Amino acid sequence: MAEPQDSLLDKLRVALQLVDTLRTENDAYKQNFDCLKNAHERLQERHESLVHELETSNKEKLAVEAMHAEAAAHFKAQLDEKSKDLEAVRAAVPNPKDIEILRLRTVQEVELQNEKRWKALHKDTERYRTLYYALRRDHEIAKADIDRERAQITAKLSETEAVYQDEMSALETRMAELRTCLDTSNDPKRLRELQRDNTELQLRVSSMLPELEELRAEREKLHLDMEQASRLHIRKLADEVAHGKALQAEKDGLAVKLATAASESAETLRTLDHATEQVADLTKELDRTRSKLDEAAHLFKTQTSDAKLAHLKSQTQLQNKISELKEKITGLESQLKTGIETIQTLRARVASSEKDTLEKCRQAREEEWAAKAQLESEKSQLEAQLTTLKRTQFDAVAALDICRREAQAEITELRRAAREASAKCDASVKAASDAAAELERARAAMAKLETAVSDAEGRAGGLAAETEAKGREAIAMRADVEKLETDLQSLRSQLAQATEKAKEDATEYRLEIERIKAHWSRNKTSLSQKLEATTADRGRWEDKAHELEDLLAKSQKLFTSKVALVRGRAREYKDEINKLRKSLEVQTKRADAVAREIHQRQTDFLGLLRGEGVIDAAA
C-alpha cells in the first residue's frame, strides 16, 4: 500500500514539476508574444509613417514637377518672346546691301534735289543774266560812288595803318622802357609785373596781327570788287546805249506804222461807204425773203394740221379694229375655257365611271362574265365618247389657232398701215423742218450781213482808236524808259538777294547732308546697341534656362534617389515585417503545439489520476 502511494506521490511530484516548467515556458512564450506584438505594432506604426512620408514625398514630387513645368513654361515663353524680339530687331536692322542701297538711294535723291535746285538757280541766273544786260545805265554815278568809296576805304586804311603804327611805336617804346626797367630793376615783384605786362603786350600784338591781315585782305577784296564793278558798269553802259538805239528804231517803226494806219483808215472809210450801200440792198432782199418765208410757214402750218387730222383719224380707226379683235380673242378664249372645263368634267365622269366599273368588277368578278362584257362595252362606248370629245377639243384648239393667226395678220396689217401713216407724218414733219431750216439759213445770212456791217463800223472805229493808241503807246514807251531806269535799282537789289539766297541754299544743303549723315549714324549705332543688348539678353536668358534645367535635373535626380531610398527602406521594412510575421506565425504555431501538448498532458494526467482513483470521475 505504501509503495503505490510513493509511486503516486512521485508521479504527482513529477506532474507538479511538469506544471511548473510548463508555466514558466508559458510565461516565457507570453513574454515573447508580447515582445513580438509590440515589435509588430512598432513596425506597423513605422510602416504607416513610411507610407505617410512616401505620400508627402509624392506630393512634394508633384509640386516640384508642377513648379518645374510652370518655370519651364514661363522661361520658355520668355525665351520665345526674347527670340521674337531678337528676330524683330534682326529684321529691323538692315543688312549691308540694304544699307548700301538706301545710301545710294538717298544720294540719288539728294543729287536729284540738288540738280533741281541748281537747275532752278541756273534758270534764275539766266533770267538775271538777261535782265543784267538792261542794268547798265548808271555807270557814271556808280563810278563816282566807287571812287568815293575807294577814297573812303583808302582813308580808312591809312587811318588804321597810322593808328597801328602809332600803337606799334607806343608798344615798342613801352617794351624798351620795360626792358630798361627790367635791366635796372632788382625787385622780383616788379620784375614779375613787368614780365606779365610784357606777355600781355605780346598777346595783344599777336592778336592784332591777324586783324591787320584781315584788313589787308579786305582791302584787296574791295579793290577787286571795285575793278569788277567798274567793268560791269562799263558793260552795262554799252548795253544801255544799244537799248537806246533799239528804242529809237522802234520809234521810227511806230511812225511808219502810224502812217500806214492812216492810209488804211482812209481805205476802210471808202469800204464802209460801199458796205452801207450793200447793206441797203441786202435789207431790201431780206424783206422780200421774209415775206416768202412767212407764206411758206403759213402753208407748212396748214399742211401739218391736215396731216395731224388724217393721222388721228387713221389712229382712231386702227384702235377700233384692235378693240374688235380683242373682243373676238376674249370670246374665243372664253369658249376655249368652257371647252377645257367640259373636258375636265368628262374626265372626272370617266374617272368616276372607271372607279364604279372597277368596284362592280371586283364585286361581280366571280358572279357573271356576261356583266363584265356589258361593262366592257359600256367602257368602249365611253372611250369612244372621250375620243370624240378629244377630237372636238383638238378642232376647237385648231380653230382658236386659226382665229389667232387671222387676228395676228390683221394686227400686223394694222401696224403696217400705222407705220405708213407715221412715215407720212414723219415726211411732213421733215418737210416742215426743212422749211424751218431754210428759214433759219436766211435768218443766219441776214445776221451775217448785219455782223459784217457792224464789223466794218467797228474796224473804222478801231482804226481811229488805234491811231490814238499809237500816240498813247509812244507816251507809254517814254514812261517805260523811265520805269526801266527805276527798275535797275530794284534788279540790283534782287541780284544781291539772289546771290545771298544761293549761298544760303548751298549752306542749307550742306547742313542737310550733315544732318542726314548724323541721323543715319545715330540710327545705326542705336540699332547696333539694341542688337547687342538683345543678343546679351538672349545669352543671359539661355544661361539662366540652362541653369534652371541643370537645377531641375539635379532636383529630379535627388528626388528619384530619395524615392528609391524610401522605396528600398519600405522594401526592407516589408521584408522585416514579413519575417516577423513568419516568426510570429511559427511562434504561434509552436505555442499552439505546446498548448495542445500541455492540454494533452493535462488530460493524460487527469486520466491517470482518475484511473488511480485520486480524483473521482465527476471532478
Coordinates of C-alpha atoms in Angstrom, one line a residue:
M1 CA 0.0 0.0 0.0
A2 CA 2.9 2.4 0.8
E3 CA 4.6 1.7 -2.4
P4 CA 1.7 2.7 -4.6
Q5 CA 1.3 5.8 -2.6
D6 CA 5.0 6.6 -3.0
S7 CA 4.8 6.0 -6.7
L8 CA 1.7 8.1 -6.8
L9 CA 3.4 10.9 -4.9
D10 CA 6.4 10.6 -7.2
K11 CA 4.1 10.9 -10.2
L12 CA 2.3 13.9 -8.6
R13 CA 5.7 15.5 -7.9
V14 CA 6.7 14.9 -11.4
A15 CA 3.4 16.2 -12.6
L16 CA 3.8 19.4 -10.5
Q17 CA 7.3 19.9 -11.7
L18 CA 6.0 19.5 -15.2
V19 CA 3.3 22.0 -14.5
D20 CA 5.8 24.5 -13.1
T21 CA 8.0 24.0 -16.2
L22 CA 5.0 24.4 -18.4
R23 CA 4.0 27.6 -16.5
T24 CA 7.5 29.0 -16.9
E25 CA 7.5 28.1 -20.6
N26 CA 4.1 29.6 -21.0
D27 CA 5.2 32.8 -19.3
A28 CA 8.2 32.9 -21.4
Y29 CA 6.1 32.3 -24.5
K30 CA 3.7 35.0 -23.3
Q31 CA 6.5 37.5 -22.8
N32 CA 7.9 36.6 -26.2
F33 CA 4.5 37.0 -27.7
D34 CA 4.1 40.4 -26.1
C35 CA 7.5 41.5 -27.3
L36 CA 6.7 40.3 -30.8
K37 CA 3.3 42.0 -30.6
N38 CA 4.9 45.3 -29.5
A39 CA 7.6 44.9 -32.3
H40 CA 4.8 44.2 -34.7
E41 CA 2.9 47.3 -33.6
R42 CA 6.1 49.4 -33.8
L43 CA 6.8 48.1 -37.3
Q44 CA 3.2 48.8 -38.3
E45 CA 3.5 52.4 -37.0
R46 CA 6.8 52.7 -38.8
H47 CA 5.2 51.3 -41.9
E48 CA 2.4 53.9 -41.6
S49 CA 4.9 56.7 -41.0
L50 CA 6.9 55.5 -44.1
V51 CA 3.7 55.4 -46.1
H52 CA 2.8 58.9 -45.0
E53 CA 6.3 60.0 -45.8
L54 CA 6.0 58.4 -49.2
E55 CA 2.8 60.2 -49.8
T56 CA 4.3 63.5 -48.7
S57 CA 7.3 62.9 -50.9
N58 CA 5.0 62.1 -53.8
K59 CA 3.1 65.3 -53.2
E60 CA 6.4 67.2 -53.0
K61 CA 7.4 65.5 -56.2
L62 CA 4.2 66.6 -57.9
A63 CA 4.6 70.1 -56.5
V64 CA 8.2 70.2 -57.7
E65 CA 7.2 68.9 -61.1
A66 CA 4.4 71.4 -61.3
M67 CA 6.8 74.2 -60.3
H68 CA 9.3 72.9 -62.8
A69 CA 6.7 72.8 -65.6
E70 CA 5.5 76.2 -64.7
A71 CA 9.0 77.6 -64.5
A72 CA 9.9 75.8 -67.7
A73 CA 6.8 77.2 -69.5
H74 CA 7.5 80.7 -68.1
F75 CA 11.1 80.7 -69.1
K76 CA 10.2 79.1 -72.5
A77 CA 7.7 81.8 -73.1
Q78 CA 10.3 84.4 -72.1
L79 CA 12.8 82.7 -74.3
D80 CA 10.3 82.7 -77.2
E81 CA 9.5 86.3 -76.6
K82 CA 13.1 87.3 -76.5
S83 CA 13.8 85.3 -79.6
K84 CA 10.9 87.0 -81.3
D85 CA 12.2 90.4 -80.1
L86 CA 15.7 89.3 -81.4
E87 CA 14.2 88.3 -84.8
A88 CA 12.2 91.6 -84.9
V89 CA 15.4 93.5 -84.1
R90 CA 17.3 91.5 -86.7
A91 CA 14.5 92.2 -89.2
A92 CA 14.6 95.9 -88.3
V93 CA 18.4 96.0 -88.7
P94 CA 19.0 96.1 -92.4
N95 CA 21.8 94.2 -94.0
P96 CA 24.7 95.9 -95.6
K97 CA 23.3 95.5 -99.1
D98 CA 20.1 97.3 -98.0
I99 CA 22.1 99.9 -96.2
E100 CA 24.2 100.5 -99.3
I101 CA 21.0 100.6 -101.5
L102 CA 19.5 103.1 -99.1
R103 CA 22.6 105.1 -99.1
L104 CA 22.7 105.2 -102.9
R105 CA 19.0 106.0 -103.0
T106 CA 19.5 108.9 -100.5
V107 CA 22.5 110.1 -102.5
Q108 CA 20.4 109.9 -105.7
E109 CA 17.5 111.7 -104.1
V110 CA 19.9 114.4 -102.7
E111 CA 21.6 114.7 -106.1
L112 CA 18.2 115.0 -107.8
Q113 CA 17.1 117.7 -105.3
N114 CA 20.5 119.4 -105.8
E115 CA 20.2 119.1 -109.6
K116 CA 16.7 120.6 -109.4
R117 CA 17.9 123.4 -107.2
W118 CA 20.9 124.0 -109.4
K119 CA 18.6 124.0 -112.5
A120 CA 16.3 126.5 -110.8
L121 CA 19.4 128.6 -109.9
H122 CA 20.6 128.2 -113.4
K123 CA 17.3 129.4 -114.7
D124 CA 17.3 132.3 -112.2
T125 CA 20.9 133.2 -113.2
E126 CA 19.9 133.1 -116.9
R127 CA 16.9 135.2 -116.1
Y128 CA 19.0 137.6 -114.1
R129 CA 21.6 137.5 -116.9
T130 CA 19.0 138.6 -119.4
L131 CA 18.0 141.3 -117.0
Y132 CA 21.6 142.0 -116.3
Y133 CA 22.2 143.5 -119.7
A134 CA 19.5 146.0 -119.0
L135 CA 21.2 147.3 -115.8
R136 CA 23.9 149.4 -117.3
R137 CA 22.6 152.9 -117.3
D138 CA 24.1 154.5 -114.2
H139 CA 27.7 153.8 -114.9
E140 CA 29.0 157.3 -114.2
I141 CA 27.1 157.5 -110.9
A142 CA 28.3 154.1 -109.9
K143 CA 31.8 155.1 -111.0
A144 CA 31.6 158.2 -108.9
D145 CA 30.3 156.1 -106.0
I146 CA 33.1 153.7 -106.4
D147 CA 35.7 156.5 -106.5
R148 CA 34.2 157.9 -103.4
E149 CA 34.1 154.5 -101.7
R150 CA 37.7 153.9 -102.8
A151 CA 38.8 157.2 -101.3
Q152 CA 36.9 156.4 -98.1
I153 CA 38.4 152.9 -97.9
T154 CA 41.9 154.3 -98.6
A155 CA 41.3 157.0 -95.9
K156 CA 40.1 154.3 -93.5
L157 CA 43.1 152.1 -94.3
S158 CA 45.5 154.9 -93.9
E159 CA 43.9 155.9 -90.6
T160 CA 44.1 152.2 -89.4
E161 CA 47.7 152.0 -90.6
A162 CA 48.5 155.2 -88.8
V163 CA 46.8 154.0 -85.7
Y164 CA 48.5 150.7 -86.0
Q165 CA 51.9 152.4 -86.5
D166 CA 51.2 154.7 -83.5
E167 CA 50.3 151.7 -81.4
M168 CA 53.3 149.8 -82.5
S169 CA 55.6 152.7 -81.8
A170 CA 54.0 153.1 -78.4
L171 CA 54.3 149.5 -77.7
E172 CA 57.9 149.4 -78.9
T173 CA 58.7 152.4 -76.7
R174 CA 56.9 150.7 -73.8
M175 CA 58.8 147.5 -74.4
A176 CA 62.1 149.4 -74.5
E177 CA 61.1 151.1 -71.2
L178 CA 60.2 147.8 -69.8
R179 CA 63.5 146.2 -70.9
T180 CA 65.4 149.1 -69.3
C181 CA 63.3 148.8 -66.2
L182 CA 63.9 145.1 -66.3
D183 CA 67.6 145.6 -66.6
T184 CA 67.8 148.2 -63.9
S185 CA 65.2 146.6 -61.5
N186 CA 66.2 144.2 -58.8
D187 CA 62.8 143.9 -57.2
P188 CA 61.4 140.4 -58.1
K189 CA 57.8 141.6 -57.6
R190 CA 58.3 144.5 -60.0
L191 CA 60.1 142.0 -62.3
R192 CA 57.1 139.7 -62.3
E193 CA 54.7 142.6 -63.1
L194 CA 56.9 143.7 -66.0
Q195 CA 57.0 140.2 -67.3
R196 CA 53.2 140.0 -67.0
D197 CA 52.9 143.3 -68.9
N198 CA 55.3 142.0 -71.5
T199 CA 53.3 138.8 -72.0
E200 CA 50.1 140.8 -72.2
L201 CA 51.6 143.2 -74.8
Q202 CA 52.9 140.2 -76.8
L203 CA 49.5 138.6 -76.7
R204 CA 47.9 141.9 -77.8
V205 CA 50.4 142.2 -80.6
S206 CA 49.8 138.6 -81.7
S207 CA 46.0 139.2 -81.6
M208 CA 46.3 142.4 -83.6
L209 CA 48.4 140.8 -86.4
P210 CA 45.5 138.7 -87.7
E211 CA 43.3 141.7 -87.6
L212 CA 45.9 143.5 -89.7
E213 CA 46.0 140.6 -92.1
E214 CA 42.2 140.6 -92.3
L215 CA 42.2 144.4 -93.1
R216 CA 44.8 143.9 -95.8
A217 CA 42.7 141.0 -97.3
E218 CA 39.6 143.1 -97.1
R219 CA 41.4 146.0 -98.8
E220 CA 42.5 143.7 -101.6
K221 CA 39.0 142.2 -101.9
L222 CA 37.4 145.7 -102.0
H223 CA 40.0 146.6 -104.7
L224 CA 39.0 143.6 -106.8
D225 CA 35.3 144.3 -106.2
M226 CA 35.8 147.8 -107.3
E227 CA 37.5 146.7 -110.5
Q228 CA 34.8 144.1 -111.2
A229 CA 32.1 146.7 -110.6
S230 CA 33.8 149.2 -112.9
R231 CA 33.9 146.5 -115.7
L232 CA 30.3 145.6 -115.1
H233 CA 29.2 149.3 -115.3
I234 CA 31.2 149.7 -118.5
R235 CA 29.4 146.7 -120.0
K236 CA 26.1 148.0 -118.7
L237 CA 26.6 151.4 -120.2
A238 CA 27.2 149.7 -123.6
D239 CA 24.1 147.7 -123.2
E240 CA 22.1 150.8 -122.3
V241 CA 23.4 152.6 -125.4
A242 CA 22.3 149.6 -127.5
H243 CA 19.0 149.6 -125.8
G244 CA 18.5 153.3 -126.6
K245 CA 19.3 152.7 -130.2
A246 CA 16.7 149.9 -130.3
L247 CA 14.2 152.2 -128.8
Q248 CA 14.9 154.8 -131.4
A249 CA 14.4 152.1 -134.1
E250 CA 11.1 151.1 -132.5
K251 CA 10.1 154.8 -132.5
D252 CA 10.8 155.0 -136.3
G253 CA 8.9 151.8 -136.9
L254 CA 5.9 153.1 -134.9
A255 CA 5.9 156.3 -137.0
V256 CA 5.8 154.2 -140.2
K257 CA 3.1 152.1 -138.7
L258 CA 1.1 155.2 -137.9
A259 CA 1.4 156.4 -141.5
T260 CA 0.2 153.0 -142.8
A261 CA -2.6 153.0 -140.3
A262 CA -3.8 156.4 -141.5
S263 CA -3.9 155.2 -145.1
E264 CA -5.7 152.0 -144.0
S265 CA -8.2 154.1 -142.1
A266 CA -9.0 156.1 -145.3
E267 CA -9.4 152.9 -147.3
T268 CA -11.7 151.5 -144.6
L269 CA -13.8 154.6 -144.8
R270 CA -14.2 154.0 -148.5
T271 CA -15.1 150.4 -147.9
L272 CA -17.5 151.4 -145.2
D273 CA -19.4 153.6 -147.7
H274 CA -19.5 150.7 -150.2
A275 CA -20.7 148.4 -147.4
T276 CA -23.5 150.8 -146.4
E277 CA -24.8 150.6 -150.0
Q278 CA -24.6 146.8 -149.9
V279 CA -26.4 146.8 -146.6
A280 CA -29.3 148.8 -148.1
D281 CA -29.6 146.3 -151.0
L282 CA -29.4 143.4 -148.6
T283 CA -32.1 144.8 -146.3
K284 CA -34.5 145.1 -149.3
E285 CA -33.7 141.5 -150.3
L286 CA -34.2 140.4 -146.7
D287 CA -37.7 142.0 -146.6
R288 CA -38.6 140.0 -149.7
T289 CA -37.3 136.8 -148.3
R290 CA -39.1 137.4 -145.0
S291 CA -42.4 137.7 -146.8
K292 CA -41.7 134.5 -148.7
L293 CA -40.8 132.7 -145.5
D294 CA -44.0 133.9 -143.8
E295 CA -46.0 132.5 -146.7
A296 CA -44.1 129.2 -146.6
A297 CA -44.6 129.0 -142.8
H298 CA -48.4 129.5 -143.2
L299 CA -48.6 126.8 -145.9
F300 CA -46.5 124.4 -143.7
K301 CA -48.8 125.0 -140.7
T302 CA -51.9 124.2 -142.8
Q303 CA -50.3 121.1 -144.2
T304 CA -49.1 119.9 -140.8
S305 CA -52.6 120.4 -139.3
D306 CA -54.2 118.4 -142.2
A307 CA -51.6 115.6 -141.7
K308 CA -52.3 115.6 -138.0
L309 CA -56.0 115.3 -138.5
A310 CA -55.6 112.4 -141.0
H311 CA -53.2 110.7 -138.6
L312 CA -55.6 111.0 -135.7
K313 CA -58.5 109.6 -137.9
S314 CA -56.4 106.6 -139.0
Q315 CA -55.3 106.1 -135.4
T316 CA -58.9 106.0 -134.2
Q317 CA -59.9 103.5 -136.9
L318 CA -56.9 101.3 -136.0
Q319 CA -57.8 101.5 -132.3
N320 CA -61.4 100.5 -133.1
K321 CA -60.3 97.5 -135.2
I322 CA -57.9 96.5 -132.5
S323 CA -60.7 96.6 -129.8
E324 CA -62.9 94.5 -132.0
L325 CA -60.1 91.9 -132.5
K326 CA -59.5 91.9 -128.7
E327 CA -63.2 91.2 -128.2
K328 CA -63.1 88.3 -130.6
I329 CA -60.0 87.0 -128.9
T330 CA -61.7 87.2 -125.5
G331 CA -64.7 85.4 -126.8
L332 CA -62.6 82.6 -128.3
E333 CA -60.6 82.4 -125.0
S334 CA -63.9 82.1 -123.1
Q335 CA -65.1 79.3 -125.5
L336 CA -61.7 77.6 -125.0
K337 CA -62.1 77.8 -121.2
T338 CA -65.6 76.3 -121.4
G339 CA -64.3 73.5 -123.7
I340 CA -61.5 72.8 -121.2
E341 CA -64.0 72.7 -118.3
T342 CA -66.3 70.3 -120.2
I343 CA -63.3 68.1 -121.0
Q344 CA -62.3 68.1 -117.3
T345 CA -65.9 67.3 -116.2
L346 CA -66.0 64.5 -118.7
R347 CA -62.6 63.2 -117.5
A348 CA -64.0 63.3 -114.0
R349 CA -67.1 61.4 -115.1
V350 CA -64.9 58.9 -116.9
A351 CA -62.7 58.5 -113.8
S352 CA -65.8 58.0 -111.6
S353 CA -67.3 55.6 -114.0
E354 CA -64.0 53.7 -114.1
K355 CA -64.0 53.5 -110.4
D356 CA -67.6 52.3 -110.4
T357 CA -66.8 49.7 -113.0
L358 CA -63.8 48.5 -111.1
E359 CA -65.8 48.2 -108.0
K360 CA -68.5 46.3 -109.8
C361 CA -65.9 44.1 -111.4
R362 CA -64.4 43.3 -108.1
Q363 CA -67.9 42.5 -106.7
A364 CA -69.2 40.6 -109.8
R365 CA -65.9 39.0 -110.9
E366 CA -67.0 35.6 -109.6
E367 CA -70.7 36.1 -110.4
E368 CA -71.1 36.7 -114.1
W369 CA -68.8 37.0 -117.0
A370 CA -71.7 38.4 -119.1
A371 CA -71.9 41.5 -116.9
K372 CA -68.2 42.0 -117.4
A373 CA -68.7 42.0 -121.2
Q374 CA -71.5 44.5 -120.8
L375 CA -69.3 46.7 -118.7
E376 CA -66.5 46.5 -121.2
S377 CA -68.9 47.5 -124.0
E378 CA -70.0 50.5 -121.8
K379 CA -66.4 51.3 -121.3
S380 CA -65.7 51.2 -125.0
Q381 CA -68.6 53.5 -125.6
L382 CA -67.3 55.9 -123.0
E383 CA -63.9 55.8 -124.6
A384 CA -65.4 56.5 -128.0
Q385 CA -67.2 59.4 -126.4
L386 CA -63.9 60.5 -124.9
T387 CA -62.1 60.3 -128.2
T388 CA -64.9 62.3 -129.9
L389 CA -64.6 64.9 -127.1
K390 CA -60.8 65.0 -127.5
R391 CA -61.3 65.4 -131.3
T392 CA -63.7 68.2 -130.7
Q393 CA -61.2 69.8 -128.3
F394 CA -58.5 69.5 -130.9
D395 CA -60.8 71.0 -133.5
A396 CA -61.6 73.9 -131.1
V397 CA -57.9 74.4 -130.4
A398 CA -57.1 74.4 -134.2
A399 CA -60.0 76.9 -134.8
L400 CA -58.6 79.0 -132.0
D401 CA -55.2 78.9 -133.5
I402 CA -56.6 79.9 -136.9
C403 CA -58.5 82.8 -135.3
R404 CA -55.3 83.9 -133.5
R405 CA -53.3 83.7 -136.7
E406 CA -56.0 85.7 -138.5
A407 CA -56.0 88.2 -135.6
Q408 CA -52.2 88.4 -135.8
A409 CA -52.4 89.0 -139.5
E410 CA -55.0 91.8 -139.1
I411 CA -52.9 93.3 -136.3
T412 CA -49.7 93.2 -138.5
E413 CA -51.8 94.8 -141.3
L414 CA -53.0 97.5 -139.0
R415 CA -49.5 98.1 -137.7
R416 CA -48.2 98.3 -141.2
A417 CA -50.9 100.9 -142.0
A418 CA -49.9 102.7 -138.8
R419 CA -46.3 102.7 -139.8
E420 CA -47.2 104.0 -143.3
A421 CA -49.2 106.8 -141.7
S422 CA -46.4 107.6 -139.2
A423 CA -43.9 107.6 -142.2
K424 CA -46.2 110.1 -144.0
C425 CA -46.4 112.1 -140.8
D426 CA -42.6 112.0 -140.5
A427 CA -42.2 113.1 -144.1
S428 CA -44.5 116.0 -143.5
V429 CA -42.6 116.8 -140.3
K430 CA -39.3 116.6 -142.2
A431 CA -40.6 118.9 -144.9
A432 CA -41.6 121.3 -142.2
S433 CA -38.2 121.0 -140.6
D434 CA -36.5 121.6 -144.0
A435 CA -38.6 124.7 -144.4
A436 CA -37.7 125.9 -140.9
A437 CA -34.0 125.2 -141.7
E438 CA -34.2 127.2 -144.8
L439 CA -35.8 130.0 -142.8
E440 CA -33.0 129.7 -140.3
R441 CA -30.4 129.9 -143.0
A442 CA -32.0 133.0 -144.4
R443 CA -32.0 134.5 -140.9
A444 CA -28.4 133.5 -140.5
A445 CA -27.5 135.2 -143.8
M446 CA -29.3 138.3 -142.6
A447 CA -27.4 138.1 -139.3
K448 CA -24.1 137.7 -141.2
L449 CA -24.8 140.8 -143.2
E450 CA -25.7 142.7 -140.1
T451 CA -22.5 141.5 -138.4
A452 CA -20.4 142.5 -141.5
V453 CA -21.9 146.0 -141.3
S454 CA -21.2 146.1 -137.6
D455 CA -17.6 144.8 -138.2
A456 CA -17.0 147.4 -140.8
E457 CA -18.2 150.1 -138.5
G458 CA -16.1 148.6 -135.7
R459 CA -13.0 148.5 -137.9
A460 CA -13.4 152.1 -138.7
G461 CA -13.7 153.0 -135.1
G462 CA -10.8 150.6 -134.3
L463 CA -8.5 152.3 -136.7
A464 CA -9.3 155.6 -135.2
A465 CA -8.7 154.2 -131.7
E466 CA -5.5 152.5 -133.0
T467 CA -4.1 155.8 -134.1
E468 CA -4.9 157.3 -130.7
A469 CA -3.4 154.2 -129.1
K470 CA -0.2 154.5 -131.1
G471 CA 0.2 158.0 -129.7
R472 CA -0.5 156.8 -126.2
E473 CA 1.9 153.9 -126.8
A474 CA 4.7 156.4 -127.7
I475 CA 4.0 158.2 -124.5
A476 CA 3.9 154.9 -122.6
M477 CA 7.3 154.0 -124.1
R478 CA 8.8 157.1 -122.8
A479 CA 7.3 156.2 -119.4
D480 CA 8.6 152.7 -119.8
V481 CA 12.1 154.0 -120.4
E482 CA 11.9 156.0 -117.2
K483 CA 10.4 153.0 -115.4
L484 CA 13.3 150.8 -116.6
E485 CA 15.7 153.2 -115.1
T486 CA 13.9 152.9 -111.8
D487 CA 13.7 149.1 -112.1
L488 CA 17.5 148.9 -112.4
Q489 CA 18.0 149.7 -108.8
S490 CA 15.4 147.0 -107.8
L491 CA 17.1 144.5 -110.0
R492 CA 20.4 145.2 -108.4
S493 CA 18.9 144.5 -105.0
Q494 CA 17.2 141.4 -106.4
L495 CA 20.5 140.2 -107.8
A496 CA 22.2 140.7 -104.5
Q497 CA 19.3 138.8 -102.8
A498 CA 19.6 136.0 -105.3
T499 CA 23.3 135.6 -104.7
E500 CA 22.7 135.6 -100.9
K501 CA 19.9 133.1 -101.4
A502 CA 22.1 130.8 -103.5
K503 CA 24.7 130.9 -100.7
E504 CA 22.1 130.2 -98.1
D505 CA 20.8 127.3 -100.2
A506 CA 24.3 125.9 -100.6
T507 CA 24.9 126.1 -96.8
E508 CA 21.4 124.7 -96.1
Y509 CA 22.2 121.8 -98.5
R510 CA 25.5 121.1 -96.7
L511 CA 23.7 121.2 -93.3
E512 CA 21.0 118.9 -94.6
I513 CA 23.6 116.4 -95.8
E514 CA 25.4 116.6 -92.5
R515 CA 22.1 116.1 -90.6
I516 CA 21.1 113.1 -92.7
K517 CA 24.6 111.6 -92.1
A518 CA 24.4 112.2 -88.4
H519 CA 20.8 110.8 -88.2
W520 CA 21.8 107.7 -90.1
S521 CA 24.9 107.2 -87.9
R522 CA 22.7 107.6 -84.8
N523 CA 20.2 105.2 -86.1
K524 CA 22.9 102.7 -87.0
T525 CA 24.6 103.0 -83.5
S526 CA 21.2 102.7 -81.7
L527 CA 20.3 99.6 -83.8
S528 CA 23.7 98.0 -83.2
Q529 CA 23.3 98.7 -79.5
K530 CA 19.8 97.2 -79.5
L531 CA 21.1 94.2 -81.3
E532 CA 24.0 93.8 -78.9
A533 CA 21.6 94.2 -75.9
T534 CA 19.2 91.7 -77.3
T535 CA 22.0 89.2 -78.0
A536 CA 23.3 89.7 -74.5
D537 CA 19.8 89.3 -73.1
R538 CA 19.3 86.1 -75.2
G539 CA 22.6 84.7 -73.9
R540 CA 21.7 85.6 -70.4
W541 CA 18.3 84.0 -70.7
E542 CA 19.8 80.9 -72.3
D543 CA 22.3 80.7 -69.5
K544 CA 19.6 81.1 -67.0
A545 CA 17.5 78.4 -68.8
H546 CA 20.5 76.1 -68.8
E547 CA 21.0 76.7 -65.1
L548 CA 17.3 76.0 -64.4
E549 CA 17.5 72.9 -66.5
D550 CA 20.6 71.7 -64.5
L551 CA 18.9 72.6 -61.3
L552 CA 15.8 70.7 -62.4
A553 CA 17.8 67.7 -63.4
K554 CA 19.6 67.8 -60.1
S555 CA 16.3 68.1 -58.2
Q556 CA 14.9 65.3 -60.3
K557 CA 17.9 63.1 -59.6
L558 CA 17.7 63.9 -55.9
F559 CA 14.0 63.2 -55.8
T560 CA 14.5 59.9 -57.7
S561 CA 17.3 58.9 -55.3
K562 CA 15.1 59.9 -52.4
V563 CA 12.2 58.0 -53.7
A564 CA 14.5 55.0 -54.4
L565 CA 15.8 55.2 -50.9
V566 CA 12.3 55.4 -49.4
R567 CA 11.2 52.5 -51.6
G568 CA 14.3 50.5 -50.5
R569 CA 13.6 51.2 -46.9
A570 CA 9.9 50.3 -47.4
R571 CA 11.0 47.1 -49.1
E572 CA 13.4 46.4 -46.2
Y573 CA 10.6 47.1 -43.7
K574 CA 8.2 44.9 -45.7
D575 CA 10.8 42.1 -45.7
E576 CA 11.3 42.6 -42.0
I577 CA 7.6 42.7 -41.4
N578 CA 7.2 39.5 -43.4
K579 CA 10.0 37.9 -41.5
L580 CA 8.4 39.0 -38.2
R581 CA 5.0 37.7 -39.4
K582 CA 6.6 34.4 -40.3
S583 CA 8.4 34.2 -37.0
L584 CA 5.1 35.2 -35.3
E585 CA 3.3 32.5 -37.1
V586 CA 6.0 30.0 -36.2
Q587 CA 5.9 31.1 -32.6
T588 CA 2.1 31.0 -32.6
K589 CA 2.2 27.5 -34.1
R590 CA 4.8 26.5 -31.6
A591 CA 2.6 28.0 -28.8
D592 CA -0.4 26.2 -30.2
A593 CA 1.5 22.9 -30.3
V594 CA 2.8 23.5 -26.8
A595 CA -0.7 24.4 -25.6
R596 CA -2.0 21.3 -27.3
E597 CA 0.8 19.2 -25.8
I598 CA 0.1 20.7 -22.3
H599 CA -3.6 20.1 -22.7
Q600 CA -2.9 16.6 -23.8
R601 CA -0.5 16.1 -20.9
Q602 CA -3.1 17.6 -18.5
T603 CA -5.8 15.3 -19.9
D604 CA -3.4 12.3 -19.6
F605 CA -2.5 13.3 -16.1
L606 CA -6.1 13.8 -15.1
G607 CA -6.9 10.5 -16.7
L608 CA -4.1 8.9 -14.8
L609 CA -5.4 10.5 -11.6
R610 CA -8.9 9.3 -12.3
G611 CA -7.5 5.9 -13.2
E612 CA -5.6 5.8 -9.9
G613 CA -8.7 6.9 -8.1
V614 CA -7.2 10.1 -6.7
I615 CA -9.8 12.2 -8.4
D616 CA -13.3 11.0 -8.8
A617 CA -14.8 10.8 -12.3
A618 CA -17.3 13.6 -11.5
A619 CA -14.4 16.0 -10.8

